Coordinates of C-alpha atoms in Angstrom, one line a residue:
M1 CA -90.9 100.7 -4.2
S2 CA -93.9 102.9 -4.0
A3 CA -96.0 103.2 -0.9
T4 CA -98.9 101.5 -2.6
A5 CA -96.8 98.4 -3.5
T6 CA -95.5 98.3 0.1
M7 CA -99.0 98.3 1.4
N8 CA -100.1 95.5 -0.9
N9 CA -97.1 93.4 0.2
R10 CA -98.1 93.9 3.8
K11 CA -101.7 92.8 3.1
K12 CA -100.5 89.7 1.3
T13 CA -98.2 88.9 4.2
S14 CA -100.9 89.4 6.7
L15 CA -103.3 87.2 4.7
W16 CA -100.8 84.4 4.4
A17 CA -100.0 84.6 8.1
M18 CA -103.7 84.4 9.0
L19 CA -104.2 81.5 6.6
I20 CA -101.2 79.7 8.1
I21 CA -102.6 80.3 11.6
V22 CA -106.1 79.0 10.6
L23 CA -104.6 75.9 9.0
A24 CA -102.4 75.3 12.0
I25 CA -105.5 75.5 14.2
L26 CA -107.3 73.0 12.0
V27 CA -104.3 70.6 11.4
L28 CA -102.4 70.5 14.6
P29 CA -105.1 68.7 16.6
L30 CA -105.2 66.1 14.0
T31 CA -101.6 65.2 14.8
G32 CA -102.8 63.6 18.0
Y33 CA -105.2 61.3 16.1
L34 CA -102.3 60.4 13.8
Y35 CA -100.1 59.6 16.7
V36 CA -102.7 57.4 18.3
H37 CA -103.4 55.7 14.9
F38 CA -99.8 54.8 14.2
T39 CA -98.7 54.1 17.8
G40 CA -101.9 52.4 19.1
T41 CA -101.8 54.5 22.3
D42 CA -105.1 54.7 24.3
T43 CA -106.0 58.2 25.2
V44 CA -109.1 57.4 27.2
A45 CA -107.4 57.7 30.5
E46 CA -105.9 61.0 29.5
E47 CA -109.2 62.4 28.5
S48 CA -111.2 61.1 31.5
N49 CA -111.6 62.6 34.9
P50 CA -108.5 61.7 37.0
R51 CA -110.6 61.4 40.2
A52 CA -113.0 59.0 38.4
D53 CA -110.0 57.0 37.3
T54 CA -108.7 56.8 40.8
W55 CA -112.1 55.5 42.2
R56 CA -112.5 53.2 39.2
Q57 CA -109.1 51.6 40.1
V58 CA -110.2 51.4 43.8
R59 CA -113.4 49.7 42.8
E60 CA -111.6 47.2 40.7
G61 CA -109.5 46.1 43.7
N62 CA -106.2 47.5 42.4
K63 CA -103.5 47.3 45.0
G64 CA -101.9 50.4 46.5
Y65 CA -99.6 51.0 49.5
S66 CA -100.5 50.3 53.1
A67 CA -98.3 50.4 56.2
V68 CA -100.5 47.6 57.6
K69 CA -99.1 44.2 56.6
G70 CA -101.5 41.3 55.9
Q71 CA -103.6 39.7 53.2
E72 CA -105.0 42.3 50.9
T73 CA -104.5 45.2 53.4
N74 CA -103.3 47.2 50.4
V75 CA -106.7 46.9 48.7
L76 CA -109.0 49.8 49.7
I77 CA -112.3 48.4 48.4
E78 CA -113.0 44.8 47.3
G79 CA -115.7 45.0 44.7
A80 CA -116.5 41.3 45.0
G81 CA -117.7 42.0 48.6
Q82 CA -120.5 44.2 47.3
N83 CA -121.4 41.6 44.7
W84 CA -121.5 38.9 47.4
R85 CA -123.7 41.1 49.7
Q86 CA -126.2 41.5 46.9
L87 CA -126.2 37.8 46.2
R88 CA -126.5 36.9 49.9
N89 CA -129.3 39.3 50.7
G90 CA -131.0 38.7 47.4
P91 CA -131.3 35.3 45.7
I92 CA -129.8 33.2 48.5
A93 CA -132.0 34.6 51.2
T94 CA -135.1 34.6 49.0
Y95 CA -134.8 31.0 47.6
G96 CA -133.6 29.7 51.0
A97 CA -136.7 31.0 52.7
W98 CA -138.8 29.4 49.9
L99 CA -137.0 26.1 50.3
L100 CA -137.6 25.8 54.1
S101 CA -141.1 27.1 53.8
G102 CA -141.9 24.7 51.0
V103 CA -140.6 21.7 52.9
L104 CA -142.7 22.7 55.9
V105 CA -145.8 23.1 53.8
I106 CA -145.2 19.7 52.1
L107 CA -144.7 17.9 55.4
A108 CA -147.9 19.5 56.8
A109 CA -149.9 18.5 53.8
F110 CA -148.5 15.0 53.8
Y111 CA -149.4 14.6 57.5
L112 CA -152.9 15.8 56.9
W113 CA -153.3 13.3 54.1
R114 CA -151.4 10.3 55.5
G115 CA -151.4 10.9 59.2
E116 CA -149.1 9.0 61.5
V117 CA -147.8 5.6 60.2
K118 CA -149.3 3.2 62.7
L119 CA -148.2 -0.2 63.7
N120 CA -149.9 -3.0 61.7
H121 CA -149.9 -5.3 64.7
P122 CA -150.5 -4.6 68.4
R123 CA -147.5 -4.0 70.6
T124 CA -146.1 -7.2 72.1
G125 CA -144.8 -5.7 75.3
K126 CA -141.3 -7.1 74.5
T127 CA -138.6 -4.7 73.6
V128 CA -135.2 -4.7 72.1
E129 CA -132.4 -2.3 72.5
R130 CA -132.3 0.1 69.6
W131 CA -129.7 2.6 70.8
T132 CA -127.2 2.5 73.7
L133 CA -127.0 5.3 76.2
N134 CA -123.8 6.7 74.7
E135 CA -125.4 6.6 71.2
R136 CA -128.4 8.5 72.4
R137 CA -126.1 11.0 74.1
L138 CA -124.2 11.5 70.9
H139 CA -127.4 11.9 68.9
W140 CA -129.0 14.4 71.2
T141 CA -125.8 16.4 71.6
T142 CA -125.4 16.7 67.9
A143 CA -129.1 17.5 67.4
T144 CA -129.0 20.2 70.0
L145 CA -125.9 21.8 68.5
F146 CA -127.4 21.6 65.1
I147 CA -130.7 23.3 66.2
L148 CA -128.8 26.1 68.0
L149 CA -126.5 26.7 65.0
A150 CA -129.6 26.7 62.7
I151 CA -131.4 29.2 64.8
T152 CA -128.5 31.6 65.2
G153 CA -127.5 31.2 61.5
L154 CA -131.0 32.0 60.3
S155 CA -131.3 34.9 62.6
L156 CA -128.1 36.4 61.3
L157 CA -129.3 35.9 57.7
Y158 CA -132.9 37.1 58.1
G159 CA -132.5 39.3 61.3
R160 CA -132.6 42.6 59.5
F161 CA -136.0 41.6 58.0
A162 CA -137.6 39.6 60.8
L163 CA -136.0 40.7 64.1
I164 CA -135.3 44.4 63.8
P165 CA -139.0 45.2 63.6
L166 CA -139.6 43.2 66.8
L167 CA -136.5 43.9 68.8
G168 CA -135.5 47.3 67.4
Y169 CA -131.9 48.2 66.4
P170 CA -130.4 48.1 70.0
G171 CA -132.1 44.8 70.8
F172 CA -131.1 43.2 67.6
S173 CA -127.6 44.4 67.9
A174 CA -127.3 42.8 71.4
Y175 CA -128.9 39.6 70.1
A176 CA -126.8 39.4 66.9
T177 CA -123.6 39.8 68.9
A178 CA -124.6 36.9 71.2
A179 CA -125.8 34.8 68.3
K180 CA -122.6 35.3 66.3
W181 CA -120.5 34.3 69.4
I182 CA -122.7 31.2 70.0
H183 CA -122.5 30.2 66.3
N184 CA -118.7 30.6 66.1
V185 CA -118.0 28.7 69.3
L186 CA -120.5 25.8 68.9
G187 CA -119.6 25.3 65.2
P188 CA -116.3 23.4 65.8
V189 CA -118.0 21.4 68.6
F190 CA -120.7 20.3 66.2
M191 CA -118.0 19.3 63.7
V192 CA -116.4 17.0 66.3
A193 CA -119.7 15.4 67.1
L194 CA -120.6 15.0 63.4
F195 CA -117.3 13.2 62.6
I196 CA -117.8 10.8 65.5
I197 CA -121.3 9.9 64.1
L198 CA -119.8 9.5 60.6
I199 CA -117.1 7.2 61.8
K200 CA -119.3 5.2 64.2
W201 CA -122.1 4.4 61.7
F202 CA -120.2 4.4 58.4
K203 CA -120.4 0.6 57.8
N204 CA -124.1 0.5 58.7
N205 CA -125.0 3.1 56.1
L206 CA -123.5 1.5 53.0
F207 CA -126.2 1.0 50.4
T208 CA -127.3 -2.5 49.5
K209 CA -129.9 -4.1 47.1
V210 CA -132.4 -4.1 49.9
D211 CA -132.4 -0.3 49.9
I212 CA -133.4 -0.2 46.2
Q213 CA -136.6 -2.0 47.0
W214 CA -137.1 0.2 50.0
F215 CA -137.1 3.3 47.8
K216 CA -139.4 1.6 45.3
D217 CA -141.9 1.1 48.1
F218 CA -141.4 4.7 49.3
G219 CA -140.2 3.4 52.6
G220 CA -143.7 2.3 53.6
M221 CA -144.8 5.9 53.9
I222 CA -147.4 5.4 51.1
G223 CA -149.6 2.4 51.3
D224 CA -149.6 -0.4 53.8
K225 CA -146.6 -2.2 52.5
H226 CA -143.5 -2.0 54.7
P227 CA -140.2 -2.9 52.9
S228 CA -137.4 -4.8 54.6
A229 CA -134.5 -2.9 56.2
G230 CA -131.5 -3.5 58.3
K231 CA -130.5 -1.3 61.3
F232 CA -130.7 1.7 59.0
N233 CA -133.3 2.0 56.2
G234 CA -132.8 3.7 52.9
G235 CA -134.1 7.1 54.1
E236 CA -131.8 7.1 57.1
K237 CA -128.9 6.3 54.8
V238 CA -129.7 9.2 52.6
W239 CA -129.7 11.4 55.6
F240 CA -126.3 9.9 56.7
W241 CA -124.7 10.6 53.4
T242 CA -126.2 14.1 53.2
L243 CA -124.4 14.7 56.5
A244 CA -121.2 13.1 55.2
T245 CA -121.2 15.4 52.1
A246 CA -123.0 18.6 52.7
G247 CA -122.4 18.4 56.5
V248 CA -118.6 18.0 56.0
A249 CA -118.6 20.9 53.5
L250 CA -120.6 23.0 56.0
C251 CA -118.0 22.3 58.7
F252 CA -114.9 23.0 56.7
S253 CA -116.3 26.2 55.2
G254 CA -117.3 27.2 58.7
L255 CA -113.7 26.8 59.8
V256 CA -112.6 29.1 57.0
L257 CA -115.0 31.7 58.3
D258 CA -114.4 31.1 61.9
F259 CA -110.6 31.5 61.7
P260 CA -110.0 34.2 59.0
N261 CA -106.5 35.0 60.2
F262 CA -104.7 32.2 58.5
G263 CA -104.0 33.9 55.2
Q264 CA -107.3 33.5 53.5
E265 CA -108.0 36.1 50.8
R266 CA -111.4 37.7 50.6
F267 CA -112.4 35.7 47.5
V268 CA -111.7 32.4 49.5
I269 CA -113.9 33.7 52.4
I270 CA -116.7 34.7 50.0
V271 CA -116.7 31.3 48.4
A272 CA -116.6 29.6 51.8
H273 CA -119.5 31.8 52.9
L274 CA -121.5 30.7 49.8
I275 CA -120.8 27.0 50.4
H276 CA -121.7 27.5 54.1
I277 CA -125.1 29.0 53.5
L278 CA -126.1 26.6 50.6
T279 CA -125.1 23.5 52.5
A280 CA -126.8 24.8 55.7
M281 CA -130.0 25.4 53.8
L282 CA -129.8 21.9 52.3
L283 CA -129.2 20.3 55.7
M284 CA -132.0 22.2 57.4
A285 CA -134.4 21.1 54.7
F286 CA -133.4 17.4 55.1
S287 CA -133.5 17.7 58.9
L288 CA -137.1 18.8 58.8
G289 CA -138.0 15.5 57.1
H290 CA -135.8 13.6 59.5
I291 CA -137.5 15.2 62.5
Y292 CA -141.0 14.6 61.0
I293 CA -140.5 10.9 60.4
G294 CA -138.8 10.4 63.8
T295 CA -141.5 12.1 65.8
I296 CA -145.1 12.6 64.6
G297 CA -144.7 10.7 61.3
T298 CA -144.1 7.2 62.6
E299 CA -145.6 5.6 65.7
G300 CA -142.9 4.4 68.1
A301 CA -139.9 5.9 66.3
L302 CA -139.1 8.5 69.0
E303 CA -139.1 5.9 71.7
G304 CA -135.9 4.3 70.4
M305 CA -134.0 7.6 70.8
T306 CA -135.6 8.5 74.2
T307 CA -135.7 5.2 76.1
G308 CA -133.2 3.3 73.9
H309 CA -135.6 0.5 73.3
V310 CA -138.4 -0.3 70.8
D311 CA -141.2 -2.7 70.8
V312 CA -140.6 -6.0 68.9
A313 CA -143.7 -5.2 66.7
W314 CA -142.1 -1.9 65.7
A315 CA -138.8 -3.5 64.9
E316 CA -140.4 -6.3 62.9
Q317 CA -142.4 -3.8 60.8
H318 CA -139.7 -1.2 60.1
H319 CA -136.3 -3.0 60.5
D320 CA -137.1 -6.7 60.2
L321 CA -133.6 -7.7 58.9
W322 CA -132.0 -6.0 61.9
L323 CA -134.4 -7.8 64.3
K324 CA -133.4 -11.1 62.7
E325 CA -129.8 -10.3 63.3
L326 CA -130.6 -9.6 66.9
E327 CA -132.5 -12.9 67.3
Q328 CA -129.6 -14.9 65.8
A329 CA -127.1 -13.1 68.1
P330 CA -126.7 -14.1 71.8
Q331 CA -128.7 -11.0 72.9
K332 CA -132.5 -11.8 72.9
P333 CA -135.5 -9.6 73.2
R334 CA -136.1 -8.7 76.8
Q335 CA -139.3 -8.4 78.8

C-alpha cells in the first residue's frame, strides 16, 4: 500500500472517530431522559441544591434524629408555627381589636341615645332578696378572675404594639413575665368558679316561651314596654349559655396550653391556642354588654349584686314572674 493510500485511510479513520465522538456527546445525555421516561424516576432532587433540599425538608417538618426524647423533639422546625404566628398577629389581632372597639362604640352610642333605663314607678322602700351572700361572693370572685385574665391576655396579645412604646423592652419583658404567670395560675381557678356557676344556675337558665316574647320586646331596652321574666331574663340566659359553650371551650383549651407536657403535639397546641383566643374575644365582647346593662344601663340593677336586695318596684318591672313566685312562697318582701 502506497504512502498516499495509508494517509487517506488515517484521515478517514480520524474523521469517523471524530464523528463518533460528536455523536456520543449529543446522544449520551439523551439516555438520561430515556431512563426517566421509561422508569418514571424524578430527577428534580438530583438536579437541585442539596442544601436547599435539606432546609426544604426541615421547613416541611420532616423528622430526623434527636437524642432528646419527647413529642416532636426530632422535628427541627415546625412550619405550622410560623403560619400560626402570622395568623395570630395578623387577622386575629386585627379583627379582635375591631370587635371589642366596635362593641364599646355601639354601647356608648346606645347610652347616648337611650340613657339609663329608669323605673316606671317610684321605689316602694320594700326590698326582696335577689342574691344571697354566697351567690354574690361567687359572682364577684368569678368576675374579678375574668377581668384579670382578660387584661393579662390582651396585654400578651397586643403588648408588642401597645405596651413596648410605653414601657420599653425591659419594662414590657418584666410585665409580660408577671402577666403570663398570673394568667396561667388564675386560669384553672376561674374554671372551677365557672363550673360552680353553671351547675348552680343551670335549671334557672333553661329557655321558655316567656323568653321568646322577651326577645321580641328587646328586653325593654327599646321603648317603654317591659316584658315578663323569671329569675333570669332572656338576655341573662344568653349570657349563661355563652359561658356554658364558649366559656367551657376557653377553659379546656387553656388547660391544653397551661400544661403542655402531657403529650400534646404542636398542632394540637396551635388549634387550642386558636380556640382560646377566639372564645376569649367572644366572651369579652359579651361581657361588655353584661357589664353595661348591670351598671349604668339599668337603674337599680347593680344594687342586687352589691347589697343582695332589690326594690320591689324594680323586681316587678324587670322580673315580675320571679317576684310572684316569691310572694307565693313563705318568704315575703321585707321592710
